[in-house]
Short mmCIF file of C-alpha atoms and ligand atoms in Angstrom, two decimals:
data_model
loop_
_atom_site.label_atom_id
_atom_site.label_comp_id
_atom_site.label_asym_id
_atom_site.label_seq_id
_atom_site.Cartn_x
_atom_site.Cartn_y
_atom_site.Cartn_z
CA MET V 1 -0.03 -0.20 0.06
CA PHE V 2 1.13 3.53 -0.68
CA CYS V 3 2.06 5.11 2.50
CA ALA V 4 -0.79 7.02 4.13
CA CYS V 5 1.48 8.64 7.00
CA LEU V 6 2.40 11.96 4.98
CA SER V 7 3.64 14.67 7.32
CA VAL V 8 1.09 17.60 6.29
CA GLY V 9 2.10 20.03 3.58
CA ALA V 10 4.76 17.50 2.64
CA MET V 11 5.15 17.06 -1.18
CA ALA V 12 5.33 13.49 -0.39
CA GLN V 13 6.56 11.04 -3.36
CA GLY V 14 5.67 7.63 -3.91
CA THR V 15 3.93 5.10 -5.99
CA LEU V 16 0.25 4.52 -6.69
CA ALA V 17 -0.98 1.40 -4.98
CA PHE V 18 -3.68 -1.13 -4.43
CA ASP V 19 -3.49 -4.55 -2.35
CA ALA V 20 -6.63 -6.60 -3.54
CA ASN V 21 -6.07 -8.45 -0.11
CA ALA V 22 -6.46 -5.75 2.28
CA GLY V 23 -9.87 -5.37 2.18
CA VAL V 24 -11.97 -5.22 5.32
CA LYS V 25 -15.15 -6.84 5.49
CA SER V 26 -18.21 -5.15 6.89
CA LYS V 27 -21.95 -4.78 6.36
CA MET V 28 -24.57 -2.04 6.16
CA THR V 29 -28.60 -1.91 6.27
CA VAL V 30 -30.01 0.00 3.61
CA TYR V 31 -32.98 2.30 3.65
CA ASP V 32 -35.84 -0.73 3.44
CA GLY V 33 -33.79 -3.23 5.93
CA THR V 34 -31.74 -4.68 3.56
CA GLU V 35 -28.22 -5.95 4.54
CA VAL V 36 -25.73 -5.57 2.54
CA ASN V 37 -22.26 -7.29 2.76
CA TYR V 38 -19.20 -5.72 1.31
CA THR V 39 -15.30 -5.20 1.37
CA ALA V 40 -14.21 -1.69 2.31
CA TYR V 41 -10.69 -0.51 0.61
CA GLU V 42 -9.94 2.87 1.84
CA ARG V 43 -7.53 5.76 1.95
CA LEU V 44 -6.12 4.79 -1.48
CA PHE V 45 -3.89 7.70 -2.70
CA TYR V 46 -4.67 8.48 -6.20
CA VAL V 47 -1.89 10.50 -6.93
CA THR V 48 1.53 9.94 -5.98
CA ASN V 49 2.39 13.94 -5.12
CA VAL V 50 0.14 13.80 -2.51
CA GLU V 51 -0.23 17.76 -1.61
CA ASP V 52 -3.34 17.33 1.12
CA SER V 53 -3.37 14.03 2.63
CA THR V 54 -6.69 14.95 4.17
CA TYR V 55 -8.51 14.74 0.76
CA GLN V 56 -6.84 13.20 -1.96
CA PHE V 57 -7.54 9.59 -1.57
CA LEU V 58 -10.68 7.49 -2.42
CA ASN V 59 -12.81 4.95 -0.89
CA VAL V 60 -13.91 1.67 -2.22
CA TYR V 61 -16.89 -0.20 -1.52
CA VAL V 62 -17.34 -3.88 -3.24
CA PRO V 63 -20.54 -5.54 -2.25
CA ASP V 64 -20.80 -9.48 -1.94
CA GLY V 65 -21.35 -11.04 -5.54
CA ALA V 66 -19.54 -8.22 -7.62
CA THR V 67 -17.05 -9.21 -10.59
CA GLN V 68 -14.80 -7.46 -12.81
CA GLN V 69 -17.91 -6.90 -15.13
CA THR V 70 -19.58 -4.95 -12.25
CA PRO V 71 -20.35 -0.91 -13.05
CA ILE V 72 -18.82 1.46 -10.75
CA PHE V 73 -21.11 4.26 -8.90
CA LEU V 74 -18.50 7.10 -8.32
CA ARG V 75 -20.59 9.51 -5.63
CA THR V 76 -18.82 12.97 -4.73
CA TYR V 77 -20.11 14.48 -1.90
CA VAL V 78 -18.61 18.07 -3.32
CA GLY V 79 -21.11 20.97 -1.99
CA GLY V 80 -20.77 24.61 -2.03
CA TYR V 81 -17.70 23.86 -4.22
CA MET V 82 -15.78 22.95 -0.47
CA ALA V 83 -13.55 20.34 0.21
CA SER V 84 -14.99 16.86 0.71
CA PRO V 85 -13.50 14.13 2.46
CA ALA V 86 -13.64 10.48 1.13
CA ALA V 87 -16.67 9.32 2.87
CA HIS V 88 -18.75 5.94 3.74
CA PRO V 89 -21.87 5.07 1.87
CA GLN V 90 -25.24 6.36 3.28
CA ALA V 91 -27.77 3.98 3.95
CA GLY V 92 -30.44 6.35 2.65
CA ASP V 93 -28.75 8.33 -0.44
CA ALA V 94 -27.69 6.73 -3.82
CA THR V 95 -24.57 5.24 -2.40
CA GLY V 96 -26.48 2.73 -0.38
CA ARG V 97 -28.88 2.02 -3.21
CA ALA V 98 -26.05 1.50 -5.35
CA LEU V 99 -24.49 -0.89 -2.95
CA LYS V 100 -27.69 -2.61 -2.37
CA GLU V 101 -28.38 -2.85 -6.48
CA GLY V 102 -24.61 -4.45 -6.42
CA TYR V 103 -22.77 -1.77 -7.70
CA VAL V 104 -18.88 -1.05 -6.63
CA VAL V 105 -19.10 2.13 -4.95
CA VAL V 106 -16.27 4.78 -5.18
CA ILE V 107 -16.18 7.88 -2.96
CA PRO V 108 -13.32 9.83 -3.45
CA GLY V 109 -12.31 13.05 -1.59
CA THR V 110 -11.37 16.10 -3.12
CA ARG V 111 -9.47 19.41 -2.49
CA GLY V 112 -12.00 22.44 -2.26
CA ARG V 113 -11.89 26.28 -1.83
CA ASN V 114 -11.75 26.16 1.92
CA SER V 115 -8.72 23.23 2.07
CA THR V 116 -5.73 24.28 3.33
CA ILE V 117 -2.32 22.89 4.59
CA VAL V 118 0.57 24.28 6.28
CA ALA V 119 3.73 24.59 4.17
CA ASP V 120 6.66 22.70 5.81
CA LYS V 121 10.54 23.45 4.58
CA GLN V 122 10.19 20.97 1.89
CA TYR V 123 6.93 22.66 0.28
CA ALA V 124 8.45 25.83 0.61
CA LYS V 125 11.52 24.78 -1.22
CA THR V 126 9.57 23.53 -4.31
CA HIS V 127 6.65 26.07 -4.35
CA LYS V 128 7.80 29.56 -5.57
CA GLY V 129 6.59 32.22 -3.21
CA VAL V 130 5.71 30.12 -0.19
CA LYS V 131 7.10 30.40 3.15
CA ASN V 132 7.47 27.79 5.54
CA GLY V 133 5.12 27.95 8.16
CA GLN V 134 2.58 29.40 5.54
CA THR V 135 -1.19 28.41 4.99
CA VAL V 136 -1.36 27.14 1.48
CA TYR V 137 -5.29 26.80 0.15
CA THR V 138 -5.00 23.70 -1.95
CA GLY V 139 -8.24 23.23 -3.73
CA ARG V 140 -8.80 26.28 -5.64
CA ALA V 141 -9.94 26.00 -9.34
CA PRO V 142 -9.36 23.50 -11.17
CA ASN V 143 -7.89 21.56 -8.49
CA ALA V 144 -11.14 19.71 -7.46
CA ILE V 145 -12.00 18.31 -10.84
CA LEU V 146 -8.20 17.62 -11.22
CA ASP V 147 -8.42 15.22 -8.11
CA LEU V 148 -11.61 13.51 -9.13
CA LYS V 149 -10.26 12.83 -12.46
CA ALA V 150 -7.05 11.44 -11.02
CA ALA V 151 -9.15 9.23 -9.04
CA ILE V 152 -10.82 7.78 -12.58
CA ARG V 153 -7.42 7.17 -13.85
CA TYR V 154 -6.36 5.35 -10.60
CA LEU V 155 -9.61 3.20 -10.89
CA ARG V 156 -8.76 2.39 -14.57
CA HIS V 157 -4.67 1.78 -13.45
CA PHE V 158 -5.88 -0.80 -11.07
CA ASP V 159 -9.16 -2.11 -13.14
CA ARG V 160 -7.85 -5.74 -13.41
CA GLN V 161 -7.27 -5.89 -9.64
CA MET V 162 -10.06 -4.42 -8.35
CA PRO V 163 -13.51 -5.77 -8.42
CA GLY V 164 -15.83 -3.20 -10.78
CA ASP V 165 -15.58 -2.22 -14.54
CA ALA V 166 -13.92 1.17 -15.13
CA GLU V 167 -15.22 1.10 -18.40
CA ARG V 168 -18.47 1.45 -16.91
CA ILE V 169 -18.09 4.35 -14.15
CA VAL V 170 -21.51 6.17 -13.52
CA THR V 171 -20.75 9.19 -11.41
CA ASP V 172 -23.03 11.11 -9.23
CA GLY V 173 -23.20 14.47 -7.57
CA THR V 174 -25.99 17.33 -6.27
CA SER V 175 -25.09 21.23 -6.96
CA ALA V 176 -21.50 21.81 -7.04
CA GLY V 177 -21.08 18.27 -6.79
CA GLY V 178 -23.19 18.36 -9.51
CA ALA V 179 -21.03 20.35 -11.37
CA MET V 180 -18.00 18.16 -10.39
CA SER V 181 -20.21 15.02 -12.07
CA ALA V 182 -20.62 17.18 -15.32
CA LEU V 183 -17.25 17.91 -15.69
CA MET V 184 -16.22 14.25 -14.94
CA GLY V 185 -18.74 13.57 -17.75
CA ALA V 186 -17.92 16.24 -20.16
CA THR V 187 -14.21 16.70 -20.24
CA GLY V 188 -13.04 13.05 -20.34
CA ASN V 189 -9.27 12.87 -21.73
CA ASN V 190 -9.15 16.63 -22.66
CA PRO V 191 -5.61 17.53 -23.21
CA GLU V 192 -6.12 20.58 -21.36
CA TYR V 193 -5.90 19.33 -17.86
CA ALA V 194 -2.79 16.80 -19.09
CA GLU V 195 0.11 18.61 -17.90
CA LEU V 196 -1.72 19.55 -14.40
CA LEU V 197 -2.38 15.94 -13.87
CA LYS V 198 1.02 14.66 -14.38
CA ALA V 199 2.07 17.45 -12.22
CA MET V 200 0.08 15.66 -9.44
CA GLY V 201 1.09 12.04 -9.80
CA ALA V 202 -1.94 11.12 -11.48
CA ALA V 203 -1.97 7.46 -13.39
CA ALA V 204 -1.30 7.98 -16.96
CA GLU V 205 -4.78 6.56 -18.18
CA ARG V 206 -7.43 7.72 -19.55
CA ASP V 207 -9.92 9.57 -17.73
CA ASP V 208 -13.47 9.66 -19.61
CA VAL V 209 -16.63 8.03 -17.86
CA PHE V 210 -19.47 6.07 -19.16
CA ALA V 211 -22.41 7.87 -17.39
CA SER V 212 -23.06 11.20 -15.50
CA VAL V 213 -25.55 12.00 -12.95
CA CYS V 214 -26.04 15.57 -12.43
CA TYR V 215 -28.31 17.07 -9.51
CA CYS V 216 -28.87 20.47 -10.10
CA PRO V 217 -25.08 21.40 -11.11
CA ILE V 218 -23.81 24.58 -10.48
CA ILE V 219 -22.43 25.00 -13.69
CA ASP V 220 -21.36 27.85 -16.49
CA LEU V 221 -20.49 30.04 -13.53
CA GLU V 222 -19.17 32.59 -15.78
CA HIS V 223 -22.95 32.97 -17.80
CA ALA V 224 -24.75 32.46 -14.63
CA ASP V 225 -25.31 35.81 -13.53
CA MET V 226 -26.45 36.97 -16.75
CA ALA V 227 -29.51 33.81 -17.16
CA TYR V 228 -30.56 34.59 -13.38
CA GLU V 229 -31.28 38.30 -14.37
CA TRP V 230 -32.76 37.30 -17.72
CA LEU V 231 -35.13 34.99 -15.95
CA PHE V 232 -35.65 36.48 -12.59
CA GLN V 233 -35.65 40.33 -13.48
CA GLN V 234 -39.47 40.82 -13.41
CA THR V 235 -40.35 38.74 -10.43
CA ASP V 236 -41.17 40.22 -6.78
CA SER V 237 -37.92 39.33 -5.52
CA ARG V 238 -36.18 41.55 -7.52
CA GLN V 239 -38.43 44.73 -6.88
CA GLY V 240 -37.03 46.90 -4.36
CA LEU V 241 -33.48 46.88 -5.30
CA ASP V 242 -31.66 50.18 -5.07
CA ASP V 243 -30.23 52.03 -8.03
CA THR V 244 -27.13 50.28 -8.19
CA HIS V 245 -28.55 46.68 -8.56
CA LYS V 246 -31.17 47.66 -10.49
CA GLN V 247 -29.00 49.15 -13.18
CA MET V 248 -26.84 45.84 -12.83
CA THR V 249 -30.00 43.68 -13.17
CA LYS V 250 -30.93 44.82 -16.31
CA GLU V 251 -27.52 45.17 -17.89
CA LEU V 252 -26.84 41.50 -16.67
CA ALA V 253 -29.96 40.33 -18.17
CA ALA V 254 -29.34 42.08 -21.39
CA LEU V 255 -26.20 40.14 -22.48
CA PHE V 256 -28.11 36.84 -22.08
CA PRO V 257 -29.95 36.72 -25.29
CA ALA V 258 -26.54 37.18 -27.37
CA TYR V 259 -24.89 34.61 -25.15
CA VAL V 260 -27.89 31.75 -25.88
CA ASN V 261 -27.71 32.56 -29.38
CA SER V 262 -24.45 31.93 -29.31
CA LEU V 263 -24.90 28.65 -28.72
CA ASN V 264 -26.53 27.53 -31.46
CA LEU V 265 -29.09 25.14 -29.98
CA ARG V 266 -31.56 23.06 -31.39
CA LYS V 267 -34.35 21.66 -29.35
CA PRO V 268 -35.40 17.84 -29.06
CA ASP V 269 -37.65 18.22 -32.35
CA GLY V 270 -35.17 19.83 -34.45
CA THR V 271 -36.30 23.63 -34.24
CA PRO V 272 -33.54 26.31 -33.19
CA LEU V 273 -33.67 27.15 -29.52
CA ARG V 274 -32.84 30.97 -29.78
CA ALA V 275 -33.65 34.00 -27.00
CA ASP V 276 -36.62 34.91 -28.55
CA ASN V 277 -38.46 31.38 -27.81
CA TYR V 278 -36.40 30.31 -24.70
CA LEU V 279 -38.92 31.54 -22.29
CA ASP V 280 -41.55 29.31 -24.02
CA TYR V 281 -39.47 26.44 -24.28
CA LEU V 282 -38.75 26.93 -20.48
CA LYS V 283 -42.62 26.86 -19.82
CA SER V 284 -43.01 23.63 -22.31
CA GLU V 285 -40.47 22.10 -19.72
CA ILE V 286 -42.22 23.17 -16.65
CA ILE V 287 -45.50 21.85 -18.01
CA ARG V 288 -44.01 18.67 -19.35
CA ALA V 289 -42.60 18.04 -15.61
CA ALA V 290 -45.86 19.13 -13.81
CA GLN V 291 -47.81 16.89 -16.35
CA ILE V 292 -45.87 13.71 -15.47
CA ALA V 293 -46.25 14.60 -11.70
CA LYS V 294 -49.84 15.15 -12.17
CA ASN V 295 -50.05 11.83 -13.80
CA ALA V 296 -48.61 10.05 -11.19
CA GLY V 297 -51.11 11.75 -8.67
CA ALA V 298 -49.99 15.09 -7.86
CA ASP V 299 -52.01 18.02 -7.24
CA ILE V 300 -50.77 20.84 -9.75
CA PRO V 301 -52.46 24.02 -8.08
CA ASP V 302 -53.66 26.68 -10.68
CA SER V 303 -53.15 29.10 -8.11
CA ILE V 304 -49.32 29.31 -9.50
CA GLY V 305 -50.28 29.90 -13.01
CA PHE V 306 -51.04 26.38 -14.93
CA SER V 307 -54.21 26.16 -16.91
CA PHE V 308 -55.78 22.77 -17.62
CA THR V 309 -58.50 20.97 -20.09
CA SER V 310 -61.93 21.39 -18.59
CA GLU V 311 -62.97 18.57 -18.17
CA ALA V 312 -61.84 14.97 -16.26
CA GLY V 313 -62.38 11.89 -18.24
CA GLY V 314 -63.65 8.52 -16.80
CA MET V 315 -66.63 7.65 -14.59
CA PHE V 316 -65.60 10.61 -11.81
CA ALA V 317 -65.38 13.09 -14.29
CA ALA V 318 -67.18 16.62 -12.77
CA PRO V 319 -70.35 16.80 -14.25
CA ILE V 320 -71.03 20.02 -16.61
CA ASN V 321 -73.08 21.71 -14.19
CA GLY V 322 -70.40 22.82 -12.40
CA GLY V 323 -70.43 20.78 -9.24
CA MET V 324 -71.41 17.78 -7.56
CA ARG V 325 -73.48 14.90 -8.36
CA PRO V 326 -76.83 15.47 -6.89
CA GLN V 327 -76.08 12.80 -4.32
CA MET V 328 -73.10 14.23 -3.20
CA GLN V 329 -74.76 17.94 -2.41
CA GLY V 330 -73.77 18.69 1.11
CA GLU V 331 -71.25 16.01 1.38
CA GLN V 332 -67.32 16.50 1.11
CA PRO V 333 -66.34 15.31 -2.19
CA PRO V 334 -63.96 12.59 -2.37
CA MET V 335 -60.15 13.44 -1.86
CA GLY V 336 -59.07 13.92 -5.57
CA MET V 337 -62.24 15.90 -6.54
CA ARG V 338 -61.66 18.59 -3.70
CA PRO V 339 -61.00 22.31 -4.82
CA MET V 340 -57.13 23.31 -4.72
CA ARG V 341 -55.45 25.57 -2.80
CA GLY V 342 -56.15 28.07 -5.61
CA GLY V 343 -59.73 28.10 -4.94
CA LYS V 344 -60.75 26.61 -8.67
CA ARG V 345 -61.62 23.29 -8.97
CA GLN V 346 -58.82 21.11 -10.86
CA VAL V 347 -61.11 18.86 -13.11
CA GLY V 348 -59.06 18.69 -16.06
CA GLU V 349 -56.23 15.99 -17.08
CA TYR V 350 -54.23 17.80 -19.26
CA ILE V 351 -52.51 20.94 -18.36
CA THR V 352 -52.29 23.37 -21.29
CA ASP V 353 -50.66 26.32 -20.22
CA LEU V 354 -48.65 28.32 -17.94
CA ASP V 355 -48.18 31.90 -16.85
CA MET V 356 -44.44 31.88 -16.71
CA GLN V 357 -44.73 35.39 -14.59
CA LYS V 358 -46.92 34.03 -11.88
CA TYR V 359 -44.88 30.82 -11.93
CA LEU V 360 -41.62 32.74 -11.39
CA ASN V 361 -43.07 34.54 -8.53
CA TYR V 362 -44.19 31.50 -7.04
CA VAL V 363 -40.54 30.13 -7.48
CA VAL V 364 -39.09 33.17 -5.30
CA SER V 365 -41.74 32.97 -2.72
CA THR V 366 -40.28 29.39 -1.45
CA GLN V 367 -36.96 31.15 -1.34
CA ALA V 368 -35.58 34.56 -1.83
CA LEU V 369 -33.18 34.77 -4.87
CA LYS V 370 -29.47 35.54 -4.71
CA GLY V 371 -28.17 38.99 -4.92
CA VAL V 372 -27.32 40.92 -7.90
CA PRO V 373 -24.91 39.22 -9.22
CA ALA V 374 -25.55 35.94 -7.77
CA PHE V 375 -22.38 34.38 -8.54
CA ASP V 376 -19.27 36.69 -9.49
CA SER V 377 -20.87 38.91 -6.83
CA LYS V 378 -17.41 40.45 -5.44
CA ILE V 379 -17.64 44.49 -6.33
CA GLU V 380 -15.76 46.74 -4.24
CA GLY V 381 -18.03 48.82 -1.88
CA VAL V 382 -20.83 47.38 -3.26
CA ASN V 383 -21.05 43.78 -2.83
CA ASN V 384 -19.31 41.00 -0.62
CA ALA V 385 -17.31 37.84 -2.41
CA SER V 386 -19.38 34.99 -2.74
CA GLY V 387 -17.96 31.21 -2.57
CA GLU V 388 -17.52 30.99 -6.48
CA ASN V 389 -15.25 34.50 -6.21
CA GLU V 390 -12.99 31.91 -3.60
CA VAL V 391 -13.16 29.02 -6.09
CA PHE V 392 -11.09 31.11 -8.52
CA GLY V 393 -8.67 32.76 -5.90
CA ASP V 394 -5.25 31.56 -5.61
CA ALA V 395 -3.30 29.55 -2.77
CA THR V 396 -3.26 32.61 -0.32
CA GLY V 397 -6.76 32.19 -0.24
CA SER V 398 -7.72 35.28 -2.36
CA SER V 399 -11.24 36.24 -3.59
CA VAL V 400 -11.05 36.87 -7.19
CA ASN V 401 -13.63 37.93 -10.43
CA PHE V 402 -14.47 35.48 -13.32
CA THR V 403 -16.58 37.32 -15.52
CA ASP V 404 -15.73 40.28 -17.84
CA TYR V 405 -18.65 42.14 -16.54
CA THR V 406 -18.06 42.05 -12.84
CA ALA V 407 -14.38 42.66 -13.03
CA GLN V 408 -15.39 45.76 -15.26
CA ARG V 409 -17.39 47.09 -12.57
CA ASN V 410 -14.34 46.84 -10.59
CA ASN V 411 -12.01 48.23 -13.02
CA ALA V 412 -10.01 45.35 -13.95
CA THR V 413 -9.71 42.48 -16.74
CA LEU V 414 -9.44 39.06 -16.20
CA THR V 415 -5.82 37.38 -16.61
CA ASP V 416 -5.37 34.82 -18.98
CA ALA V 417 -4.60 32.13 -16.07
CA ILE V 418 -7.99 33.33 -14.52
CA ARG V 419 -9.90 32.78 -17.90
CA GLN V 420 -8.34 29.16 -18.29
CA ASN V 421 -9.02 28.18 -14.61
CA VAL V 422 -12.76 29.34 -15.45
CA ARG V 423 -12.50 27.34 -18.53
CA LEU V 424 -11.37 24.33 -16.97
CA MET V 425 -14.11 24.64 -14.42
CA ASN V 426 -16.92 24.56 -17.01
CA PRO V 427 -18.37 21.49 -18.68
CA MET V 428 -19.94 23.63 -21.32
CA SER V 429 -16.25 24.13 -22.61
CA PHE V 430 -15.13 21.17 -24.47
CA ILE V 431 -18.35 19.19 -26.03
CA GLY V 432 -18.08 18.41 -29.46
CA ASN V 433 -14.40 19.99 -29.77
CA GLY V 434 -13.23 16.58 -30.90
CA LYS V 435 -10.29 16.39 -28.44
CA THR V 436 -12.70 15.20 -25.55
CA THR V 437 -14.25 12.01 -24.80
CA VAL V 438 -18.06 13.03 -23.56
CA ALA V 439 -19.50 10.70 -21.65
CA PRO V 440 -22.57 8.55 -23.85
CA HIS V 441 -25.27 8.65 -20.94
CA TRP V 442 -26.49 11.51 -18.81
CA TYR V 443 -29.19 11.77 -16.21
CA ILE V 444 -29.83 15.51 -15.28
CA ARG V 445 -32.41 17.00 -13.05
CA HIS V 446 -32.89 20.75 -11.77
CA GLY V 447 -35.91 21.13 -9.34
CA ALA V 448 -38.34 22.87 -10.95
CA ARG V 449 -38.20 25.57 -7.75
CA ASP V 450 -34.42 25.34 -7.48
CA ARG V 451 -33.42 28.85 -7.51
CA ASP V 452 -29.49 28.18 -6.57
CA THR V 453 -29.23 28.89 -10.45
CA ALA V 454 -31.26 29.86 -13.14
CA PHE V 455 -33.24 27.00 -15.56
CA PRO V 456 -31.50 28.11 -18.50
CA ILE V 457 -28.03 26.83 -17.17
CA PRO V 458 -28.93 23.39 -16.98
CA VAL V 459 -31.49 23.48 -19.88
CA ASN V 460 -28.63 24.89 -22.15
CA PHE V 461 -26.14 21.93 -20.64
CA ALA V 462 -28.39 19.13 -21.47
CA THR V 463 -29.32 20.49 -24.78
CA MET V 464 -25.91 20.85 -26.09
CA LEU V 465 -25.22 17.37 -24.99
CA GLN V 466 -28.02 16.13 -26.72
CA ASN V 467 -27.41 17.74 -30.10
CA ALA V 468 -23.99 16.24 -29.73
CA GLY V 469 -25.74 13.11 -29.73
CA LYS V 470 -25.46 12.16 -26.32
CA ASP V 471 -28.16 10.12 -24.56
CA VAL V 472 -29.45 12.46 -22.22
CA ASN V 473 -32.51 12.36 -19.57
CA PHE V 474 -33.46 15.44 -18.98
CA LEU V 475 -35.90 17.01 -16.47
CA LEU V 476 -37.26 20.05 -14.28
CA ALA V 477 -38.17 17.76 -11.80
CA TRP V 478 -41.46 19.09 -10.21
CA ASN V 479 -41.93 20.71 -7.03
CA ARG V 480 -38.05 19.46 -6.36
CA PRO V 481 -36.04 22.40 -4.42
CA HIS V 482 -32.44 22.66 -4.43
CA SER V 483 -31.36 19.10 -3.33
CA GLY V 484 -30.12 15.95 -4.91
CA ASP V 485 -30.20 11.82 -4.92
CA TYR V 486 -34.37 11.89 -5.12
CA ALA V 487 -36.41 9.64 -7.43
CA LEU V 488 -34.15 6.65 -6.55
CA ASP V 489 -35.95 4.10 -7.94
CA GLU V 490 -36.03 5.95 -11.45
CA LEU V 491 -32.59 6.78 -11.33
CA PHE V 492 -31.26 3.07 -10.47
CA GLN V 493 -33.74 2.10 -12.94
CA TRP V 494 -32.14 4.01 -15.73
CA ILE V 495 -28.52 2.85 -14.68
CA ALA V 496 -29.62 -0.65 -15.17
CA GLU V 497 -30.94 0.28 -18.36
CA ILE V 498 -27.72 1.69 -19.73
CA THR V 499 -25.57 -0.88 -18.21
CA LYS V 500 -27.32 -3.91 -19.10
C1 DHB G 601 -23.97 25.29 -4.12
C2 DHB G 601 -24.92 26.23 -4.08
C3 DHB G 601 -24.88 27.19 -4.43
O1 DHB G 601 -26.24 28.25 -4.57
C4 DHB G 601 -23.77 27.74 -4.85
O2 DHB G 601 -23.64 28.94 -5.65
C5 DHB G 601 -22.97 26.65 -5.36
C6 DHB G 601 -22.64 25.40 -4.75
C7 DHB G 601 -24.14 23.85 -3.38
O3 DHB G 601 -25.15 23.61 -3.13
O4 DHB G 601 -23.16 22.90 -3.65
#
């Protein structure tokens, strides 16, 4: 085994190792009471030049019965773009479910915007400008995705020794973790990461994956502010801003049409998806999600903007006389027939329309919007830095701008180095460029009332992948807030189908 006893901060050299006989038998009871027996291989360092020994290793869990052909479910627990230690599987989330389904589960640790080490003499010697005893931020962009790519390469490197099939890795993550899953899926083998991975001592292997599951991915950070204001500028939550922020809302919103048009997207039916039909497309996607939920029995209230066909079919159809069957007068109508929250009776089977302004006001009533700008918020004397400003900061712990718009407000321009980091952290950067192996299968979910990023961000991403010929299962999941690892029956049915 590779020695795990590194002094913190030391630039340790070593070789990658995996010992198939070093597993520890264990078991866990998952959500439905099933006991799953597995073998755990933990603290497997995936680079030889370990900079941050708290994070740069992965854990592997092999359920009894797994073979060399068993798909691997790789879950990242990155959240908020922060560091994420290699974890154990959780009984109630997708990792417990994956074990129960017999998949090999891999949980890598990753450095993040808040991870630090204290430099020792050796580290200071090999890092220009760093002094002995200095605090060093280890996980600024693009290091989190580098760690995950190194983890994938490690799995390939030991594919023959380790149960599980490294050619069928399914990645999963939520929010910033959804972004990491999206990056793993969309940047496979891209040469722009190669030198950085080599310097870390990652295995000289491919790092593409088979499928990526992305819940509410916080991606395309350099365009997320404009999408946010374009979508939400008219909502109640954006009224009452001071003049400075009102002006920024307007200016950012005005940048979105040119951006979305530059993507040259096509809807699934082949027709162009452009700024002038974009809101209608979002409407159709929300209606599609709500109809799926309604078909499964959910009550979709008309009070938040939906219209329905006027009559229900079947034996419990509401009579045209506008109310109850004669024998029901004075009684409570049965459950499914009761008036909805909005007062009007919901009788129709089909959703026919949606008042988007009403709907967006509903979304922002469930949770107030972020500030303006929502992501690249750091403006001297106006706004504080966001977590994303830290992501693009450097090893000293700085916060920096990553969009032209906000940089200009600070009378600054983005350096080439920052631009490159922004590029390496955006899964949109390399789709279709020919030097990248993009995962063939995608499962992307964004809650229909998630306001952590605006709907166009996941919609653009899913559409771009579809346009590139990938198999994409996308939904603005009805009534879901910013969250992940839900509808696991459906997710694992999808995984079973793509891996059978
Ligand atoms: C996450 C949420 C955010 O709103 C954001 O800007 C970045 C990350 C998260 O939950 O991971």
